[in-house]
Coordinates of C-alpha atoms in Angstrom, one line a residue:
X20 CA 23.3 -18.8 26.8
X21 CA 22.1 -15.9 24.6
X22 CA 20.5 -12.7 27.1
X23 CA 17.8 -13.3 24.0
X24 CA 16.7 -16.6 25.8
X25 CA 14.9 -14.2 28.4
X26 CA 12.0 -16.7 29.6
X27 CA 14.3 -20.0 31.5
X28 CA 11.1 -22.0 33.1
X29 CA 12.6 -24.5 35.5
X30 CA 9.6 -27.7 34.8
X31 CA 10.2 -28.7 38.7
X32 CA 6.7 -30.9 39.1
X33 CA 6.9 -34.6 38.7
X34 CA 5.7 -34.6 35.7
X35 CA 4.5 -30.8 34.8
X36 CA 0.8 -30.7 34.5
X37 CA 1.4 -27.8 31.5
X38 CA 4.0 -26.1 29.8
X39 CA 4.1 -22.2 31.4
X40 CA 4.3 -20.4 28.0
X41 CA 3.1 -16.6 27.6
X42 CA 0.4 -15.8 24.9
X43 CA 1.9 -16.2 21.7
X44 CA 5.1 -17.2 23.1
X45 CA 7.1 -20.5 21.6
X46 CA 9.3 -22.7 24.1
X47 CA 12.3 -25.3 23.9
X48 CA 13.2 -27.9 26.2
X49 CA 16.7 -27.2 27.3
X50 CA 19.0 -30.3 29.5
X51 CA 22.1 -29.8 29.8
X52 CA 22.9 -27.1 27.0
X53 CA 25.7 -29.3 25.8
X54 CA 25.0 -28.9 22.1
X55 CA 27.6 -27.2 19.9
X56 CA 25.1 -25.7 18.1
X57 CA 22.1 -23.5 18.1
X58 CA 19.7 -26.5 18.8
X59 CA 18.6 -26.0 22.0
X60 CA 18.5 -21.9 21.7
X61 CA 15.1 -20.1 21.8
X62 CA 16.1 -16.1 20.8
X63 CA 13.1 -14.5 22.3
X64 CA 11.0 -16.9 23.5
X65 CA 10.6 -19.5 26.7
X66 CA 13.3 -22.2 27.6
X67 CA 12.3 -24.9 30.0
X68 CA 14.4 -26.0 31.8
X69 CA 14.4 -30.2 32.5
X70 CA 17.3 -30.1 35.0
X71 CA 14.6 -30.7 37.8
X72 CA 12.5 -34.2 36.4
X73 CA 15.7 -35.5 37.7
X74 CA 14.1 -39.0 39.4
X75 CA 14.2 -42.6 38.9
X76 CA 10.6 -44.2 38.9
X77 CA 11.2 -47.7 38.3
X78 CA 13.4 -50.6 37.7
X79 CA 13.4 -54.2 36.6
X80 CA 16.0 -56.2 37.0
X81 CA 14.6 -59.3 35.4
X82 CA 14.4 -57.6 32.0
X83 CA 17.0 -54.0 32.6
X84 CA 14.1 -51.9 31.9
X85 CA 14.4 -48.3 33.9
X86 CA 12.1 -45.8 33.5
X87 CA 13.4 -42.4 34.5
X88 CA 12.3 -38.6 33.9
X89 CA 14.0 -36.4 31.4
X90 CA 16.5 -34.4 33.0
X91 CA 18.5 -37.3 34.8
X92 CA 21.9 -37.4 33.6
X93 CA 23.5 -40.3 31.5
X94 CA 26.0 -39.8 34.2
X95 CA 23.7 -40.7 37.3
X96 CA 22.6 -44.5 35.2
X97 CA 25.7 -44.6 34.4
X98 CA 27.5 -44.5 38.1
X99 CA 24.4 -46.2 39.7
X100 CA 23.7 -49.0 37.5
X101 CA 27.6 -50.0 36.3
X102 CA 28.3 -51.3 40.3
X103 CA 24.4 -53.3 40.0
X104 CA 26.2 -54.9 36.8
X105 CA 24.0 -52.4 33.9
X106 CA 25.0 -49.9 31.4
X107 CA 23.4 -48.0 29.1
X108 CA 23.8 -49.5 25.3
X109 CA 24.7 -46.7 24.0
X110 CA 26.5 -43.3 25.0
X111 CA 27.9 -40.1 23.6
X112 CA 30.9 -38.7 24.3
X113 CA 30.0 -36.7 27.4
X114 CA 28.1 -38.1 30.7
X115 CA 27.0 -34.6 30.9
X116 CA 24.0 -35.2 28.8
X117 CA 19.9 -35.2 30.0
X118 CA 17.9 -38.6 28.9
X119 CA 15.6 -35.9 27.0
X120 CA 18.9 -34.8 25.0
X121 CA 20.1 -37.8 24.3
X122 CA 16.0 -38.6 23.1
X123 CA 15.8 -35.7 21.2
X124 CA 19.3 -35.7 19.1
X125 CA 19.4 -39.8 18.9
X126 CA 23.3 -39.5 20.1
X127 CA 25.2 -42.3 18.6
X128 CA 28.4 -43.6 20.3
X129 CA 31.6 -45.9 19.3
X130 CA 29.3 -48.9 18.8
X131 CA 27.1 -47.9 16.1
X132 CA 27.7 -51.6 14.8
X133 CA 26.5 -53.1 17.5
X134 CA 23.8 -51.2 19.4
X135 CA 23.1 -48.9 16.8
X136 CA 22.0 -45.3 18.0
X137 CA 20.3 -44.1 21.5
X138 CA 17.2 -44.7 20.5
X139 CA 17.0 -48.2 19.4
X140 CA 16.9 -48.8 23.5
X141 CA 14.1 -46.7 24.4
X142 CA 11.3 -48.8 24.6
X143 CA 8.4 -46.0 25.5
X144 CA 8.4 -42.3 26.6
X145 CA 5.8 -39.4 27.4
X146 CA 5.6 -36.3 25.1
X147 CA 3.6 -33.3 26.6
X148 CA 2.8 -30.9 24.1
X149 CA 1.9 -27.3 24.7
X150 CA -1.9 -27.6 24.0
X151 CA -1.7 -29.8 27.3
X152 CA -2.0 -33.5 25.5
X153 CA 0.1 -36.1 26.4
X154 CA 1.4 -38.9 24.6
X155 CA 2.7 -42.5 25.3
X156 CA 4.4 -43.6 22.7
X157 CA 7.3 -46.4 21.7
X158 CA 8.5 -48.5 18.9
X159 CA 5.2 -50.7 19.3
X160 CA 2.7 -47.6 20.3
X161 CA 2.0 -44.6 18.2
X162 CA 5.3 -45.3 16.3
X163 CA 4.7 -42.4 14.1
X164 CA 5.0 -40.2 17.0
X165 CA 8.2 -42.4 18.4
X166 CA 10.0 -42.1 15.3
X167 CA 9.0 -38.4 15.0
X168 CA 10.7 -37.4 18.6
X169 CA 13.5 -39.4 18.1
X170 CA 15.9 -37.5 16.9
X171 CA 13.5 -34.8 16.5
X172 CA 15.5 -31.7 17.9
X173 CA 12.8 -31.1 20.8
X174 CA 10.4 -30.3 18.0
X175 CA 7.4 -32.5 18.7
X176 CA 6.6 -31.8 22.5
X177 CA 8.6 -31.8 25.5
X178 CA 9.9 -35.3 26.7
X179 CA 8.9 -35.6 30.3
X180 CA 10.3 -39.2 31.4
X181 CA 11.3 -42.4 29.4
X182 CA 11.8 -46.1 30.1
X183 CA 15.3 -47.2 28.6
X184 CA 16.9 -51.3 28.3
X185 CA 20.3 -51.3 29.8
X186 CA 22.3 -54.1 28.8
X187 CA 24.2 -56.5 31.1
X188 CA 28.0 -55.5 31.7
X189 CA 30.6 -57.7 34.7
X190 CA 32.5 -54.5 36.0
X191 CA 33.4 -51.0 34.8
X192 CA 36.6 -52.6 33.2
X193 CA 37.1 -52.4 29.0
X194 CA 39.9 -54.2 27.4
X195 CA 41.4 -51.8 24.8
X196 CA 43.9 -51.9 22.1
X197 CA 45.8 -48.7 20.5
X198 CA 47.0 -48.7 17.1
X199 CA 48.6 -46.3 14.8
X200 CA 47.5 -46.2 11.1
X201 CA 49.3 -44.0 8.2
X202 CA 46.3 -43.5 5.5
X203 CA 42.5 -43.6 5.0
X204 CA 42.9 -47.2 4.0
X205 CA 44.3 -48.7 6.5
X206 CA 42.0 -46.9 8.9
X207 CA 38.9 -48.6 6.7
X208 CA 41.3 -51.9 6.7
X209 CA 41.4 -51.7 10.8
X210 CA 37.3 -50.5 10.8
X211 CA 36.7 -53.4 8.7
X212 CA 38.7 -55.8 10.7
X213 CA 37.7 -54.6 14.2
X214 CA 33.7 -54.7 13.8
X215 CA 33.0 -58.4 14.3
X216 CA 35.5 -58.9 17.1
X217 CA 35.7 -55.8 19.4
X218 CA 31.9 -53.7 20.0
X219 CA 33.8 -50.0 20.3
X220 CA 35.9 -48.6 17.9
X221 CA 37.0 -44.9 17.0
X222 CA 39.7 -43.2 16.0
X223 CA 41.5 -40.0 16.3
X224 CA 42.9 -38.4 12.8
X225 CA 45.2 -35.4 12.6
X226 CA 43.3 -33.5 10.4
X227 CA 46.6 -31.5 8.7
X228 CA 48.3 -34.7 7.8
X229 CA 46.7 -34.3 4.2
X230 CA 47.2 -37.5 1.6
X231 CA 49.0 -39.6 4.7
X232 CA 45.5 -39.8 6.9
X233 CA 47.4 -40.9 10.0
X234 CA 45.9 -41.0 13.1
X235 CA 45.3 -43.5 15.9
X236 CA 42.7 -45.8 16.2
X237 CA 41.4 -47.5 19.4
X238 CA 39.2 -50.0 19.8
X239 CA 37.8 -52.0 23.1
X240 CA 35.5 -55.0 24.6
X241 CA 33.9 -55.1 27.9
X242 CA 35.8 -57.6 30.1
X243 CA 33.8 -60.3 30.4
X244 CA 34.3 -61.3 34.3
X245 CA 35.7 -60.0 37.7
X246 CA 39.5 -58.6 37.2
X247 CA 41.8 -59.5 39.3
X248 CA 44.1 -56.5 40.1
X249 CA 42.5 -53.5 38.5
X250 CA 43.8 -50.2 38.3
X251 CA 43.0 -47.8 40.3
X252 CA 39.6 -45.8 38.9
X253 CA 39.8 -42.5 37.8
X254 CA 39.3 -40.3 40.5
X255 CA 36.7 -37.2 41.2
X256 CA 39.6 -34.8 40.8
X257 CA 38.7 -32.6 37.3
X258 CA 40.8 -30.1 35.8
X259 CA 39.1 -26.5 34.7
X260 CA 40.3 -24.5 31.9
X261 CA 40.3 -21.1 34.2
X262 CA 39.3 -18.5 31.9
X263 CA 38.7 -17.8 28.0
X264 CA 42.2 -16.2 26.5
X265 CA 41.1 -13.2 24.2
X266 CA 42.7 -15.5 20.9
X267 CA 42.6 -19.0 20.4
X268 CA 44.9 -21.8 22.0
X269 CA 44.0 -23.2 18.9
X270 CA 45.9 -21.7 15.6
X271 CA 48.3 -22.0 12.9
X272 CA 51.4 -22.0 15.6
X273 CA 50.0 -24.6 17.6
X274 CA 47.9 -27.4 15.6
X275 CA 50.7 -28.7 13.5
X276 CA 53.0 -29.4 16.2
X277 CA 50.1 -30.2 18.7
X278 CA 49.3 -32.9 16.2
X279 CA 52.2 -34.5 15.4
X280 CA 53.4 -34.5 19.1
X281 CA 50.0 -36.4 19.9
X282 CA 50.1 -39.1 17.3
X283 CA 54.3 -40.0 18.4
X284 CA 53.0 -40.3 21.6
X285 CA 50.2 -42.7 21.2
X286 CA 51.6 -44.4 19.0
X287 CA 55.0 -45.1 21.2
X288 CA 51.9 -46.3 23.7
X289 CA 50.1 -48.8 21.2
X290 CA 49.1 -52.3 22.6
X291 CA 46.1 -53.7 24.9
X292 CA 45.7 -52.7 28.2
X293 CA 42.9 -52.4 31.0
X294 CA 40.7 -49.3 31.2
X295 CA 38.1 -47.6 33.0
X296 CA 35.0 -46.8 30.6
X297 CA 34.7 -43.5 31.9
X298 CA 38.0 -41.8 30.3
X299 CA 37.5 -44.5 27.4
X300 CA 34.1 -43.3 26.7
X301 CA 34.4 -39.8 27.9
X302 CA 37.6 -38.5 27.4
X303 CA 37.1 -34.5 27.7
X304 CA 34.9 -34.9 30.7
X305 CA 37.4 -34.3 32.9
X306 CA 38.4 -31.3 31.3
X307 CA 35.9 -28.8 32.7
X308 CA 35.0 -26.2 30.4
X309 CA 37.5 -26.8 27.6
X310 CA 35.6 -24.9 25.0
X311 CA 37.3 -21.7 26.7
X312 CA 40.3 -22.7 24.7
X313 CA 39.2 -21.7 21.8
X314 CA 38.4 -17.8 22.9
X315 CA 36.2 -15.6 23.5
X316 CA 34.8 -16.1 20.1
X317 CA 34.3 -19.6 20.3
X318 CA 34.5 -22.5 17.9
X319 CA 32.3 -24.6 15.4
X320 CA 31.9 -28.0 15.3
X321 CA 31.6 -29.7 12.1
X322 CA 30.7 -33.5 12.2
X323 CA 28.9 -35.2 8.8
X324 CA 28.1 -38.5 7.4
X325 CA 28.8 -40.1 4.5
X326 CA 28.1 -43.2 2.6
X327 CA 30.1 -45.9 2.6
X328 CA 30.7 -46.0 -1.0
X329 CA 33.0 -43.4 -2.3
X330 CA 33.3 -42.9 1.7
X331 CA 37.0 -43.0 1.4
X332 CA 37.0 -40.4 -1.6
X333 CA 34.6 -38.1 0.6
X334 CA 36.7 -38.5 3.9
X335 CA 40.3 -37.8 1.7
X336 CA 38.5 -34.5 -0.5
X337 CA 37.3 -33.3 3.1
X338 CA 40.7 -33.5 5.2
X339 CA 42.5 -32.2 2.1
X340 CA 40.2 -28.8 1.8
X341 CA 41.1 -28.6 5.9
X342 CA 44.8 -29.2 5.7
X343 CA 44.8 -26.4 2.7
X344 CA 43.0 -23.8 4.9
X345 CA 45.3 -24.7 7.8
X346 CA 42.4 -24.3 10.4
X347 CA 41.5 -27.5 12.4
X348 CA 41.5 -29.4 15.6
X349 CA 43.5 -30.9 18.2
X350 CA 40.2 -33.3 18.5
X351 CA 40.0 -34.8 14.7
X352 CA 37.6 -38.0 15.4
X353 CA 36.7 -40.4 12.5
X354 CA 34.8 -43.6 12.5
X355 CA 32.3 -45.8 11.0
X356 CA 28.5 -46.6 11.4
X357 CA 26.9 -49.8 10.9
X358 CA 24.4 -51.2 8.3
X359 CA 21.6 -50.3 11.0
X360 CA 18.4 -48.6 10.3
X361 CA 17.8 -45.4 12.5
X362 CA 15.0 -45.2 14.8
X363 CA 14.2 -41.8 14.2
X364 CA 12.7 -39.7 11.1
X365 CA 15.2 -37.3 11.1
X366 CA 18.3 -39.4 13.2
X367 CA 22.2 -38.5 12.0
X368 CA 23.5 -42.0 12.1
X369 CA 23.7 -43.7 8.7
X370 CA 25.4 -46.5 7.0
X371 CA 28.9 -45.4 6.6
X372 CA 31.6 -42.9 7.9
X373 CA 31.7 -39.9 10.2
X374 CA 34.6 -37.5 10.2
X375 CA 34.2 -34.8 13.0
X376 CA 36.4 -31.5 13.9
X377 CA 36.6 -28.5 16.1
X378 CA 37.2 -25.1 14.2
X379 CA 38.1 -21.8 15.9
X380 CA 35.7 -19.3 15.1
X381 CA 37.7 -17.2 12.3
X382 CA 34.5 -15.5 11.1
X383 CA 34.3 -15.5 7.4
X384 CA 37.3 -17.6 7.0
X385 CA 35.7 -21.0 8.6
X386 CA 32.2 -20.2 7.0
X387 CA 33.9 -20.4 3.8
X388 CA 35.7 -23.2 4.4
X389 CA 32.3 -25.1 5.6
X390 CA 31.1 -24.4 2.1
X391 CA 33.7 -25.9 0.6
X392 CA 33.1 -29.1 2.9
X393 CA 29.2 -28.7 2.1
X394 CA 30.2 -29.3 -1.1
X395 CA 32.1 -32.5 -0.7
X396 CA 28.9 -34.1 1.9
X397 CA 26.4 -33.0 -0.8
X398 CA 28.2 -34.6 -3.8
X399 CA 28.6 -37.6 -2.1
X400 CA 25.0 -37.9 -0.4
X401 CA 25.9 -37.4 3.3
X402 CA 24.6 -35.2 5.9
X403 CA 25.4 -33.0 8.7
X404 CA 24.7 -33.2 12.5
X405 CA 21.7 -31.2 13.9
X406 CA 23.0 -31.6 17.2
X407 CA 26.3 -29.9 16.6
X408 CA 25.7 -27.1 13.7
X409 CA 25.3 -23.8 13.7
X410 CA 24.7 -22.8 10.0
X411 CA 24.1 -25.6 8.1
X412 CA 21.8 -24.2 4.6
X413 CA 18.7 -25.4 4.6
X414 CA 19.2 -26.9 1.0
X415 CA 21.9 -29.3 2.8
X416 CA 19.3 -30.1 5.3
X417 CA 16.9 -31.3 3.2
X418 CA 18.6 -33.2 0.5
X419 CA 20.8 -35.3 3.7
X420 CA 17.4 -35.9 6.2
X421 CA 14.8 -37.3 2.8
X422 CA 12.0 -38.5 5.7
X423 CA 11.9 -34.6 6.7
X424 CA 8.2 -34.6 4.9
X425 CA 7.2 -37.1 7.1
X426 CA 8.2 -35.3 10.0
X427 CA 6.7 -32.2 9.6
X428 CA 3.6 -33.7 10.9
X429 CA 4.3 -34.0 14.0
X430 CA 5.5 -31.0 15.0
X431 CA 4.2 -28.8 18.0
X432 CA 3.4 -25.9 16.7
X433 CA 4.2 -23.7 19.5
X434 CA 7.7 -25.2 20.1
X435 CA 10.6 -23.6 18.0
X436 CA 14.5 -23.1 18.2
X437 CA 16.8 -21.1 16.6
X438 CA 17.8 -24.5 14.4
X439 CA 14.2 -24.5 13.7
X440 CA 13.9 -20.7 12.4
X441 CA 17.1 -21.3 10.5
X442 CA 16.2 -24.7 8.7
X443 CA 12.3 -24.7 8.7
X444 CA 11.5 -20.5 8.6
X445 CA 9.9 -21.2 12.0

């Protein structure tokens, strides 16, 4: 957190009768923090904090329908639904994440083809704005203003508590299968393949391998009944990266042979077997504060979308421009969306492919390789993810998120973030 965010306003009422902002001041919701980006920043104005509209107000269990406040964590549904025989639809790839966040960036998770994006399982939510008004709106009511706040960055009002479906699930337990691929095409072959037979898929890609594409991919199924023998489940013991090292862990020296020790490895291991969806779903999370690996300095994330035509060309022109610079990531993911139409105005997810790295913060060096890689999503009609950029141009904005007009609308005009002065001039 920048010193700049001076004004952190903890919203501790159940729900807040206003927003505490200063005259002429602009405010941000802020969770959890865990975007890579500058989307939840405020430079010089108020931050509220929804950490404390932490409660559950009500469950059905005839229909799955639970209606929480904001700032509960996917975590909390997650660990006190899953034993009830719930889950949410849809996850990211961290439990660490507020209900608000998750609103507000429309996260997507390895079943895009399936259950589509966060979203598409909120059936209603309340929007306070700063001049006081609050909204109930949902798919069915006010969907102009639903649409608008899903996926819209914390820009329209502050989410104060939503009602979400869970879907039906027997037990924690997933039934995976690991296997290794050796180009783009097979991974497309095994994307193709996998989507009407198993709901998650993903894979990891070594972004250095150039031309080759290898990487493994991984795909899973909830079991469908009680198991047996299970393993044991992962335990509440979590590993913390002690301190930030004045370079970064990851470089030049380590990434090639990181890389190519990781795919051997995995794919020695390929074949089925029983897993917990907690490491399945979130693998880093037990990996407390990982990011420090990358250095005082920090890293960029860079995840886009491209269509599925010429998604193949796009994917190969992007990991070719990486494997030239030699920068990259130990945590290379690529996978595919699903013909689905996004709740939101502005929401990531679209029909296609989504390659996403980690970049050590190398100054110029990195920024100049994003252009480059700008210049591959642009030609090809793809976008970038709000949630995780820093610097996108505004040009690149606009051209990948064509509903932006019909967002503007909606905006609060007291609410702002640092994405928001970057991409909007406000």
């Amino acid at each position: 957190m920048q010193a700049a965010e001076h004004a952190l306003h903890a919203l501790a009422d159940h729900p807040p009768a206003r927003l505490p902002l200063a005259e002429g001041q602009h405010g941000l919701a802020h969770g959890m923090g865990r975007s890579y980006g500058d989307v939840c920043l405020n430079p010089g104005g108020a931050l509220w904090s929804t950490r404390g509209l932490d409660r559950f107000i009500a469950w059905d269990e005839s229909t799955g329908e639970l209606t929480c406040e904001a700032g509960v964590l996917l975590r909390d549904i997650q660990r006190t639904f899953v034993p009830r025989g719930w889950m949410l639809p849809v996850t990211p790839g961290t439990q660490f994440a507020t209900v608000g966040g998750a609103i507000a960036n429309d996260v997507h998770g390895k079943n895009h083809h399936v259950h589509g994006s966060f979203g598409d399982h909120v059936v209603a939510l309340q929007l306070l704005r700063t001049d006081g008004q609050r909204l109930h709106c949902g798919p069915d009511l006010q969907p102009g203003w639903f649409a608008a706040t899903v996926g819209g960055l914390g820009l329209t009002g502050v989410v104060t508590q939503a009602t979400l479906r869970l879907r039906r699930v027997a037990g924690p337990w997933l039934d995976t299968e690991t296997l290794p691929y050796a180009s783009l095409r097979e991974f497309f072959a095994l994307s193709d393949a996998s989507e009407a037979d198993w709901e998650y898929t993903v894979s990891w890609i070594d972004c250095l391998s150039g031309a080759d594409a290898r990487g493994i991919f991984m795909r899973g199924n909830h079991v469908p009944g009680p198991v047996a023998s299970p393993p044991r489940p992962p335990g509440g013991g979590k590993r913390t990266v002690p301190f930030a090292p004045p370079f970064s862990l990851v470089n030049r020296l380590s990434l090639r042979p990181f890389n190519t020790a990781y795919y051997h490895l995995h794919a020695r291991r390929a074949g089925r077997r029983l897993q917990h969806y907690e490491p399945f779903f979130y693998p880093l999370d037990n990996l407390l504060e990982w990011n420090r690996i990358y250095g005082r300095r920090g890293f960029h994330q860079y995840q886009c979308a491209v269509p599925r035509e010429g998604g193949e060309g796009a994917v190969a022109a992007l990991l070719g421009e990486i494997s030239a610079s030699g920068q990259g990531s130990f945590l290379g993911v690529l996978k595919t969306f699903g013909q689905r139409t996004p709740p939101g105005l502005l929401s990531f997810p679209m029909p296609g492919v989504t390659l996403a790295l980690d970049f050590p913060n190398l100054g110029e060096s990195t920024l100049r390789l994003f252009e480059r890689l700008d210049t591959v999503v642009a030609a090809a009609g793809g976008r970038l993810y709000p949630a995780k950029d820093a610097r996108m141009p505004r040009a690149l904005f606009e051209s990948g998120y064509p509903r932006l007009s019909e967002f503007l609308p909606y905006r609060d005009p007291r609410i702002r973030s640092a994405m928001s002065l970057r991409l909007f001039g406000d």
